[in-house]
Coordinates of N, CA and C in Angstrom, one line a residue:
M1 N 142.5 85.1 90.7 CA 141.6 85.6 91.1 C 141.9 86.5 92.4
S2 N 142.4 87.8 92.5 CA 143.1 88.2 93.9 C 141.9 88.5 94.5
E3 N 140.5 88.9 94.6 CA 139.7 89.2 95.2 C 138.9 88.2 95.5
P4 N 138.1 88.0 96.8 CA 136.6 86.9 97.0 C 135.9 87.3 96.1
L5 N 134.7 86.2 95.3 CA 134.0 86.2 94.8 C 132.9 87.0 95.8
L6 N 132.5 87.7 94.8 CA 130.7 88.2 95.5 C 129.9 87.3 95.1
L7 N 129.2 86.8 96.2 CA 128.2 85.8 96.0 C 126.8 86.1 96.6
A8 N 126.3 86.7 95.5 CA 124.7 87.4 96.0 C 123.6 86.6 96.3
I9 N 123.1 86.5 97.1 CA 122.1 85.4 97.7 C 120.7 86.4 98.1
A10 N 119.9 85.8 97.2 CA 118.5 86.3 97.2 C 117.5 85.1 97.7
H11 N 116.4 85.5 98.0 CA 115.3 84.5 98.1 C 115.1 83.9 96.9
G12 N 114.7 84.7 96.2 CA 114.2 83.8 94.3 C 112.6 83.5 94.6
S13 N 112.4 83.8 93.4 CA 111.0 84.4 92.7 C 110.9 82.8 91.5
R14 N 109.6 82.7 91.1 CA 109.3 82.1 90.3 C 109.4 82.5 88.9
L15 N 110.1 84.2 89.0 CA 109.7 85.0 87.7 C 110.9 85.1 87.4
D16 N 111.2 85.1 86.1 CA 112.6 85.1 85.5 C 113.0 86.4 85.3
S17 N 112.3 87.5 85.7 CA 112.8 88.8 85.7 C 113.4 89.3 87.2
A18 N 112.9 88.4 88.1 CA 113.5 88.8 89.5 C 114.7 88.0 89.4
V19 N 115.6 87.0 88.7 CA 116.4 86.5 88.6 C 117.6 87.2 87.9
T20 N 117.0 88.1 86.6 CA 117.5 89.2 85.9 C 118.1 90.0 86.9
A21 N 117.0 91.1 87.5 CA 117.0 91.8 88.5 C 118.1 91.7 89.7
T22 N 118.5 90.4 90.3 CA 119.2 89.7 91.2 C 120.7 89.9 90.8
Q23 N 120.9 89.8 89.2 CA 122.0 89.6 88.6 C 122.5 90.8 88.6
D24 N 121.7 92.0 88.2 CA 122.2 93.3 87.7 C 122.5 94.0 89.5
I25 N 122.2 93.4 90.2 CA 122.3 93.8 91.5 C 124.2 93.7 92.1
A26 N 124.1 92.2 91.5 CA 125.3 91.7 91.8 C 126.1 92.0 90.8
R27 N 125.9 92.4 89.6 CA 126.9 92.9 88.7 C 127.3 94.3 89.1
S28 N 126.1 95.4 89.0 CA 126.7 96.2 89.6 C 127.6 96.5 91.0
A29 N 127.6 95.8 92.0 CA 127.9 95.5 93.2 C 129.5 95.4 92.9
A30 N 129.3 94.2 92.2 CA 130.9 93.6 91.8 C 131.6 94.2 91.5
R31 N 131.1 95.4 90.1 CA 132.0 96.2 89.6 C 133.0 97.3 90.3
I32 N 131.8 97.9 91.4 CA 132.3 98.6 92.5 C 133.1 98.4 93.3
A33 N 132.8 96.9 93.4 CA 134.0 96.8 94.8 C 135.4 96.1 93.9
G34 N 135.2 96.0 92.5 CA 136.3 95.3 91.8 C 136.6 93.8 91.8
A35 N 135.3 93.1 92.2 CA 135.4 91.7 92.3 C 134.8 90.7 91.4
P36 N 134.9 89.2 91.3 CA 134.0 88.9 90.3 C 132.9 88.5 90.9
F37 N 131.6 87.8 90.9 CA 130.3 87.9 91.2 C 129.7 86.7 90.8
A38 N 129.0 86.1 91.4 CA 127.8 85.1 91.3 C 126.6 85.0 91.9
D39 N 125.3 84.7 91.5 CA 124.0 84.9 92.4 C 123.5 83.3 92.5
A40 N 123.0 83.5 93.4 CA 122.5 82.0 94.0 C 121.1 82.3 95.0
Y41 N 120.2 81.3 95.1 CA 119.0 81.1 95.7 C 118.5 80.6 96.4
L42 N 117.7 80.8 97.3 CA 117.4 80.2 98.8 C 115.9 79.0 98.3
D43 N 114.8 79.5 97.7 CA 114.2 78.7 97.2 C 113.2 79.2 96.0
L44 N 112.5 78.5 95.2 CA 112.1 79.1 93.6 C 112.8 79.3 92.7
A45 N 113.9 79.5 92.8 CA 114.7 79.7 91.7 C 116.1 79.2 91.8
E46 N 116.8 79.1 90.7 CA 118.2 78.0 90.4 C 119.5 79.2 90.2
P47 N 120.7 78.6 90.4 CA 120.9 77.9 91.5 C 120.8 78.0 92.8
S48 N 120.6 77.1 93.5 CA 121.0 76.8 94.9 C 122.2 77.0 95.4
V49 N 121.9 78.0 96.8 CA 123.8 78.1 97.3 C 124.7 76.9 97.3
Q50 N 124.0 75.8 97.5 CA 125.1 74.5 97.5 C 125.2 74.4 96.1
A51 N 124.5 74.4 95.6 CA 124.8 74.1 93.9 C 125.9 75.0 93.0
R52 N 125.6 76.2 93.5 CA 126.5 77.4 92.9 C 128.1 77.3 94.0
A53 N 128.0 76.9 94.8 CA 129.3 76.5 95.6 C 130.0 75.6 94.9
A54 N 129.5 74.2 94.5 CA 129.8 73.3 93.9 C 130.8 73.7 92.7
E55 N 129.7 74.3 91.8 CA 130.0 74.7 90.6 C 131.4 75.6 90.8
L56 N 131.0 76.7 91.7 CA 132.7 77.5 92.1 C 133.9 76.9 92.4
A57 N 133.7 75.7 93.4 CA 134.8 74.6 93.8 C 135.2 74.1 92.4
A58 N 134.5 73.3 91.7 CA 135.1 72.6 90.8 C 135.8 73.5 89.6
N59 N 135.5 74.7 89.2 CA 135.9 76.0 88.7 C 137.4 76.4 89.3
Q60 N 137.8 76.1 90.8 CA 139.0 76.6 92.0 C 138.8 77.7 92.1
C61 N 137.6 78.5 92.3 CA 137.3 79.5 93.3 C 138.0 79.6 94.2
P62 N 139.2 80.5 94.8 CA 139.4 80.2 96.3 C 138.7 80.3 97.3
G63 N 137.5 81.6 97.1 CA 136.6 81.7 98.1 C 135.7 82.8 97.7
A64 N 134.9 83.0 98.8 CA 133.9 84.1 98.6 C 133.1 84.7 99.6
I65 N 132.9 85.9 99.2 CA 132.0 86.8 100.5 C 130.3 86.9 100.1
A66 N 129.7 86.0 100.8 CA 128.2 86.1 100.5 C 127.5 87.1 101.2
V67 N 127.1 88.0 100.4 CA 126.1 89.3 100.9 C 124.4 88.7 100.6
P68 N 123.6 88.7 101.9 CA 122.0 88.2 101.6 C 121.5 89.6 101.3
L69 N 120.9 89.1 100.1 CA 119.7 90.4 100.2 C 118.4 90.9 100.6
L70 N 118.8 90.6 101.7 CA 118.0 90.8 102.6 C 117.8 92.2 103.5
F71 N 116.5 92.7 103.5 CA 116.0 93.9 104.6 C 116.1 93.9 106.2
T72 N 115.8 92.8 106.8 CA 115.9 92.1 108.1 C 116.2 91.2 108.5
E73 N 116.4 91.2 109.7 CA 117.1 89.7 110.5 C 115.7 89.1 111.0
A74 N 115.1 88.6 109.8 CA 114.5 87.3 110.0 C 114.9 86.3 109.8
F75 N 113.8 85.3 109.8 CA 114.0 83.9 109.4 C 115.1 83.7 108.4
H76 N 114.7 84.0 107.1 CA 115.6 83.7 106.0 C 117.1 84.5 106.6
A77 N 117.5 85.5 107.1 CA 118.8 85.9 107.3 C 119.4 85.0 108.6
T78 N 118.4 84.6 109.6 CA 119.2 84.2 110.8 C 119.1 82.6 110.9
S79 N 118.3 82.3 110.0 CA 118.2 80.7 110.1 C 118.7 79.9 108.4
D80 N 117.8 80.4 107.4 CA 118.2 79.7 106.2 C 119.7 80.0 105.5
V81 N 120.0 81.3 105.8 CA 121.3 82.0 105.0 C 122.3 80.9 105.6
P82 N 122.6 81.0 106.9 CA 123.2 80.5 107.7 C 123.7 78.7 107.5
A83 N 122.2 78.0 107.2 CA 122.3 76.9 107.1 C 122.8 76.4 105.9
A84 N 122.2 77.1 104.9 CA 122.8 76.9 103.1 C 124.1 77.2 103.2
L85 N 125.1 78.1 103.8 CA 126.3 78.3 103.6 C 127.0 77.5 104.3
N86 N 126.5 76.9 105.5 CA 127.3 75.6 106.3 C 127.4 74.6 105.4
E87 N 126.1 74.3 104.9 CA 126.1 73.1 104.2 C 127.1 73.2 102.7
A88 N 126.8 74.2 102.5 CA 127.4 74.3 100.7 C 129.0 74.2 101.4
Q89 N 129.6 74.8 102.2 CA 130.7 74.6 102.8 C 131.8 73.1 103.4
A90 N 130.4 72.8 104.0 CA 130.9 71.0 104.3 C 130.5 70.5 103.1
A91 N 129.8 70.7 102.4 CA 130.0 69.5 101.3 C 130.9 69.7 99.6
T92 N 131.3 71.1 99.6 CA 132.6 71.7 98.8 C 133.9 71.9 99.1
G93 N 134.0 72.4 100.6 CA 135.3 72.9 101.2 C 135.7 74.4 100.8
L94 N 134.5 74.8 100.0 CA 134.7 76.3 99.7 C 134.7 77.4 100.9
P95 N 135.6 77.8 101.0 CA 135.2 79.2 101.7 C 134.6 80.1 102.0
I96 N 133.7 80.2 102.5 CA 132.7 81.1 102.3 C 132.3 82.0 103.5
H97 N 132.4 83.3 103.0 CA 132.2 84.3 104.7 C 130.8 85.0 104.3
R98 N 130.5 85.5 105.4 CA 129.2 85.8 105.4 C 129.1 87.5 105.8
A99 N 128.8 88.1 105.0 CA 128.7 89.6 104.8 C 127.2 89.9 105.5
G100 N 127.3 91.7 106.0 CA 126.0 91.9 106.5 C 124.9 92.0 105.6
I101 N 123.8 91.6 106.2 CA 122.4 91.9 105.1 C 122.4 93.4 104.7
I102 N 121.6 93.8 103.5 CA 121.3 95.1 103.3 C 120.8 96.0 104.4
G103 N 119.9 95.5 105.0 CA 119.3 96.1 106.1 C 118.2 97.2 105.9
T104 N 118.4 98.2 107.0 CA 117.4 99.3 107.0 C 117.7 100.6 107.3
G105 N 119.2 100.4 107.0 CA 119.8 102.0 107.8 C 119.7 102.9 106.5
D106 N 120.5 103.9 107.2 CA 120.5 105.6 106.2 C 120.4 105.0 104.8
D107 N 121.8 104.1 104.2 CA 122.0 104.1 103.0 C 120.5 103.4 102.3
V108 N 119.8 102.8 102.8 CA 118.6 102.1 102.5 C 117.7 103.4 102.5
L109 N 117.4 104.0 103.7 CA 116.6 105.2 103.4 C 117.2 106.0 102.2
A110 N 118.1 106.5 102.1 CA 118.3 107.4 100.8 C 118.0 107.0 99.7
V111 N 118.4 105.5 99.2 CA 118.1 105.0 98.1 C 116.2 105.1 98.1
L112 N 115.6 104.8 98.7 CA 114.0 105.0 98.8 C 113.6 106.2 98.9
A113 N 114.5 107.5 99.4 CA 113.9 108.3 99.5 C 113.9 109.2 97.7
E114 N 115.2 108.7 97.6 CA 115.3 109.3 95.9 C 114.2 108.5 94.8
Q115 N 113.8 107.0 95.3 CA 112.7 106.4 94.7 C 111.4 107.1 94.7
A116 N 111.0 107.7 96.1 CA 109.9 108.2 96.2 C 109.9 109.3 95.4
R117 N 110.7 110.4 95.4 CA 111.0 111.9 94.6 C 110.6 111.5 93.5
A118 N 111.3 110.4 92.6 CA 111.4 110.3 91.3 C 110.0 109.9 90.7
H119 N 109.0 108.9 91.5 CA 108.0 108.4 90.9 C 106.7 109.0 91.5
T120 N 107.1 110.1 92.7 CA 105.5 111.0 92.6 C 104.9 112.2 91.7
A121 N 103.8 111.5 91.5 CA 103.3 112.7 90.3 C 103.4 114.1 90.7
P122 N 103.4 115.0 90.1 CA 103.5 116.4 90.2 C 102.5 116.6 91.0
G123 N 102.1 117.6 91.9 CA 101.0 117.8 92.9 C 101.0 116.9 94.0
Q124 N 101.4 115.7 93.7 CA 101.1 115.0 94.7 C 102.4 114.6 95.7
E125 N 103.2 115.6 96.4 CA 104.5 115.6 96.8 C 103.9 115.5 98.4
H126 N 102.6 115.9 99.0 CA 102.3 115.3 100.1 C 101.4 114.3 100.4
S127 N 101.4 113.6 99.3 CA 100.4 112.4 99.5 C 100.5 111.3 100.0
P128 N 100.0 110.3 100.6 CA 100.6 109.3 101.5 C 101.5 108.3 100.6
V129 N 102.2 107.9 101.8 CA 103.3 106.8 100.8 C 103.0 105.3 101.7
V130 N 103.1 104.3 101.1 CA 102.8 103.1 101.7 C 104.7 102.1 101.4
L131 N 104.9 101.9 102.4 CA 106.7 101.3 102.4 C 106.1 99.9 102.7
L132 N 106.3 99.2 101.3 CA 105.9 97.9 101.3 C 106.6 96.6 101.1
A133 N 106.8 95.9 102.5 CA 107.6 94.8 102.6 C 107.0 93.3 102.6
V134 N 107.5 92.6 102.3 CA 107.2 90.9 102.6 C 106.3 90.9 103.7
G135 N 107.3 91.1 105.0 CA 107.0 91.0 106.2 C 107.2 89.4 106.7
S136 N 107.1 89.4 108.2 CA 107.7 88.4 108.5 C 107.0 88.2 110.0
S137 N 107.1 86.8 110.4 CA 106.5 86.3 111.8 C 107.1 86.9 112.7
R138 N 108.6 87.3 112.5 CA 109.1 88.0 113.5 C 108.6 89.5 114.2
P139 N 108.1 89.9 115.3 CA 107.7 91.3 115.1 C 108.8 92.0 115.4
E140 N 109.7 91.9 115.7 CA 111.5 92.6 115.9 C 111.7 93.0 114.4
A141 N 111.8 91.7 113.0 CA 111.5 92.3 111.9 C 110.8 93.7 111.2
N142 N 109.4 93.0 111.8 CA 108.3 94.3 111.4 C 108.8 95.1 111.9
A143 N 109.3 95.7 112.9 CA 109.4 96.9 113.4 C 110.4 97.7 113.0
T144 N 111.6 97.1 112.5 CA 112.5 97.5 111.4 C 112.0 98.1 110.7
V145 N 111.1 97.7 109.7 CA 110.6 98.3 109.0 C 109.6 99.7 109.1
A146 N 109.0 99.7 109.8 CA 107.9 100.2 110.6 C 108.6 101.6 110.8
D147 N 110.1 101.3 111.7 CA 110.8 102.4 112.2 C 111.7 103.1 110.8
L148 N 111.9 102.5 109.6 CA 112.4 102.8 108.5 C 111.7 103.5 108.0
A149 N 110.0 103.2 107.9 CA 108.9 104.0 107.5 C 108.9 105.4 108.0
D150 N 109.1 105.3 109.3 CA 109.0 106.7 110.0 C 110.1 107.8 109.7
R151 N 111.3 107.1 109.4 CA 112.5 108.2 109.6 C 112.2 108.4 107.8
L152 N 111.7 107.2 107.0 CA 111.7 108.1 105.6 C 110.5 109.4 105.4
G153 N 109.6 109.1 106.3 CA 108.6 109.9 106.5 C 108.9 111.5 106.7
A154 N 110.0 111.3 108.0 CA 110.4 112.9 108.2 C 111.5 113.2 107.5
A155 N 112.4 112.5 106.4 CA 113.2 112.7 105.3 C 112.4 113.6 104.2
L156 N 110.9 112.7 104.1 CA 110.2 113.4 102.5 C 109.1 114.6 103.1
G157 N 109.1 114.5 104.7 CA 108.1 115.6 104.7 C 106.6 115.1 104.7
R158 N 106.3 113.5 104.3 CA 105.1 113.0 104.2 C 105.1 111.7 104.9
R159 N 103.6 111.9 105.0 CA 103.4 110.5 105.7 C 103.5 109.1 105.3
V160 N 104.3 108.4 105.6 CA 104.6 107.2 105.1 C 104.4 106.3 106.3
Q161 N 104.0 105.2 106.3 CA 103.7 103.6 106.8 C 104.0 103.0 106.2
A162 N 104.4 101.9 107.4 CA 104.7 100.8 106.7 C 103.8 99.7 106.7
G163 N 103.4 99.1 105.3 CA 102.6 97.9 104.8 C 103.5 96.5 104.7
F164 N 102.6 95.1 105.3 CA 103.2 94.0 104.4 C 102.3 93.4 103.5
A165 N 103.0 92.5 102.6 CA 102.6 91.5 101.9 C 102.0 90.3 102.7
T166 N 102.2 89.9 103.6 CA 102.0 88.6 104.3 C 101.4 88.4 105.3
C167 N 101.4 89.8 106.3 CA 101.3 90.1 107.2 C 100.6 91.1 107.7
A168 N 100.0 91.1 108.9 CA 99.3 92.6 109.4 C 100.5 93.6 109.7
P169 N 100.0 94.8 109.6 CA 99.3 95.6 109.1 C 99.6 95.8 107.6
R170 N 98.5 95.1 106.6 CA 98.9 94.7 105.3 C 98.5 95.9 104.7
A171 N 99.4 96.1 103.5 CA 99.6 97.2 102.1 C 98.3 97.4 101.8
A172 N 97.7 96.4 101.7 CA 96.3 96.6 100.3 C 95.2 96.7 101.1
D173 N 95.2 96.8 102.6 CA 94.3 97.7 103.1 C 94.5 99.2 103.6
M174 N 95.5 99.6 103.3 CA 96.2 100.9 103.3 C 95.7 101.8 102.3
I175 N 95.8 100.9 101.0 CA 95.7 101.7 100.0 C 94.2 101.7 99.4
T176 N 93.7 102.7 99.2 CA 92.2 103.4 99.3 C 92.0 104.4 98.6
A177 N 91.1 104.5 97.7 CA 90.9 105.5 96.3 C 90.6 106.8 97.0
D178 N 90.2 106.9 98.2 CA 90.3 108.2 98.9 C 91.1 109.2 98.9
E179 N 92.4 108.9 98.9 CA 93.2 109.5 99.0 C 94.9 108.9 98.3
P180 N 94.6 109.0 96.8 CA 95.7 108.2 96.1 C 97.1 108.7 96.9
G181 N 97.4 107.9 96.5 CA 99.5 108.0 97.0 C 100.4 107.2 96.3
L182 N 101.5 106.7 96.6 CA 102.1 106.2 96.5 C 102.3 104.8 96.9
L183 N 103.0 103.7 96.4 CA 103.1 102.1 96.7 C 104.9 102.9 96.5
L184 N 105.5 102.0 97.6 CA 106.8 102.2 97.5 C 107.5 100.8 98.0
P185 N 107.8 99.9 97.4 CA 108.7 98.8 97.6 C 109.9 98.4 98.0
L186 N 110.0 98.2 99.3 CA 111.4 97.6 99.7 C 111.5 96.2 99.1
F187 N 111.7 96.1 98.1 CA 111.8 94.6 97.0 C 113.3 94.8 96.3
T188 N 114.0 93.9 96.5 CA 115.2 94.2 95.7 C 115.2 93.7 94.0
A189 N 114.1 92.8 93.7 CA 113.6 92.4 92.6 C 111.9 92.2 92.3
P190 N 111.7 92.1 91.0 CA 109.9 91.7 90.9 C 109.7 90.2 91.5
G191 N 108.6 90.4 92.1 CA 107.7 89.1 92.3 C 106.6 89.2 92.7
L192 N 105.8 88.1 92.6 CA 104.6 87.5 92.5 C 103.5 88.7 94.0
L193 N 104.5 88.7 94.9 CA 103.8 89.3 96.0 C 103.3 91.4 95.6
L194 N 104.6 91.5 94.8 CA 104.6 92.8 94.6 C 103.5 92.9 93.3
E195 N 103.8 92.0 92.6 CA 102.8 92.3 91.2 C 101.1 92.3 91.5
R196 N 100.7 91.7 93.0 CA 99.5 92.0 93.4 C 99.2 92.6 94.0
T197 N 100.2 93.3 95.1 CA 99.8 94.6 95.7 C 100.2 95.9 94.5
S198 N 100.7 95.8 93.6 CA 100.8 96.9 92.6 C 99.4 96.8 92.0
A199 N 98.8 95.7 91.7 CA 97.7 95.7 91.1 C 96.6 96.3 91.7
A200 N 96.3 96.3 92.7 CA 95.9 96.4 93.8 C 95.5 98.0 94.2
A201 N 97.2 98.6 94.0 CA 97.5 100.3 94.1 C 97.0 100.9 92.9
A202 N 97.0 100.2 91.4 CA 96.6 100.7 90.2 C 95.2 100.6 90.6
A203 N 94.5 99.9 90.6 CA 93.1 99.7 90.7 C 92.3 100.7 91.8
A204 N 93.3 101.6 92.9 CA 92.9 102.3 93.7 C 93.2 104.1 93.2
G205 N 94.1 104.2 92.2 CA 94.6 105.3 91.3 C 95.6 105.6 92.0
W206 N 96.7 104.6 92.4 CA 98.2 104.7 93.2 C 98.9 104.5 92.2
S207 N 99.8 105.2 92.3 CA 101.4 104.8 91.6 C 102.0 103.6 92.3
T208 N 103.1 103.2 91.6 CA 103.9 102.5 92.2 C 105.5 102.7 91.6
A209 N 106.0 102.7 92.6 CA 107.7 102.8 92.4 C 108.4 101.5 92.2
P210 N 109.1 101.4 91.4 CA 109.9 100.0 91.1 C 110.1 99.3 92.1
H211 N 111.0 98.2 91.8 CA 111.6 97.4 93.0 C 112.8 98.1 92.8
L212 N 114.0 98.1 93.9 CA 115.0 98.6 94.2 C 116.3 98.3 93.0
G213 N 116.4 97.0 92.7 CA 117.0 96.9 91.7 C 118.5 97.2 91.8
A214 N 119.3 97.5 90.6 CA 120.6 97.5 90.9 C 121.1 99.1 91.3
A215 N 119.7 99.8 92.0 CA 120.2 101.0 92.9 C 120.8 100.5 94.1
L216 N 120.5 99.2 94.6 CA 121.2 98.6 95.5 C 122.7 98.3 95.7
G217 N 123.2 98.2 94.0 CA 124.2 97.8 93.7 C 125.6 98.5 94.9
P218 N 125.8 99.7 95.1 CA 126.7 100.3 95.6 C 126.4 100.0 97.2
L219 N 125.3 99.8 97.9 CA 125.2 99.1 99.4 C 125.6 98.0 99.4
V220 N 125.4 96.7 98.5 CA 125.9 95.7 98.4 C 127.3 95.5 98.1
A221 N 127.9 96.8 97.5 CA 129.3 96.8 97.4 C 130.1 97.0 98.6
Q222 N 129.3 97.5 99.4 CA 130.0 98.4 100.6 C 129.9 97.1 101.6
R223 N 128.5 96.1 101.9 CA 128.6 95.3 102.5 C 129.7 93.8 102.5
Y224 N 130.0 94.0 101.0 CA 131.1 93.1 100.7 C 132.5 93.6 101.2
L225 N 132.8 94.9 100.9 CA 134.2 95.4 101.2 C 134.5 95.3 102.8
D226 N 133.0 95.6 103.6 CA 133.2 95.9 105.1 C 133.8 94.5 105.4
C227 N 133.0 93.2 104.8 CA 133.7 92.1 105.7 C 134.7 91.6 105.0
A228 N 135.2 92.0 103.7 CA 136.8 91.9 103.3 C 137.5 92.4 103.9
A229 N 137.2 94.2 104.3 CA 138.2 94.4 105.3 C 138.2 93.8 106.7
A230 N 137.5 93.2 107.1 CA 137.3 92.6 108.3 C 138.3 91.3 108.4
L231 N 138.1 90.7 107.4 CA 138.9 89.4 107.1 C 140.5 89.7 107.0
S232 N 140.6 90.9 106.5 CA 142.0 91.5 106.3 C 142.7 91.9 107.5
A233 N 141.6 92.1 108.4 CA 142.4 93.0 109.6 C 142.8 91.6 110.8
D234 N 142.3 90.4 110.5 CA 142.4 89.2 111.2 C 143.6 88.5 111.5

């Protein structure tokens, strides 16, 4: 194997469809990057990062580049992922390098803008948009989502607000039947939080765009390639 394996690390969900979506992202990214791939999860799904690393080491994988499928530098990105990778490397000896998270940069903005345009009903091009994210206990992480919403609003020429599933301001409180709009998930995959908020949106007459899924493949590939290039330059 000439290229390091692309290890896509997701938070995890009890939904089988979330695992499938994560594998689709990893497969799409790996095809672009010209690398083999595997998936692993921090919680609620298998395999764990540690279990996947043990499997890869047993199969003589020479090394991997881990791409966290996360949008903000919140607890999962700054604590959970590094801890899981350190534990996995210590237990298996498998070299694993950590690439950047997906983030909230202009490439994410472009994917969201395309999703919004594709899932806006005719005649509702100026209706409100709620950008749904999971939410974090860290205000600075939520602030990056709010900034992304502002930039997206400028790109679309629409009112876009950031709303969260687990903290204020809650997306469910922004969804009213008075002015139907579009719920736009900043989610890599399906999940129970997304399902609940989508149900509230449907009840209020709002449309809901799907999770981002394999549309993130090129972005994940770029995070992998950037890390690989940095390693080659060392």
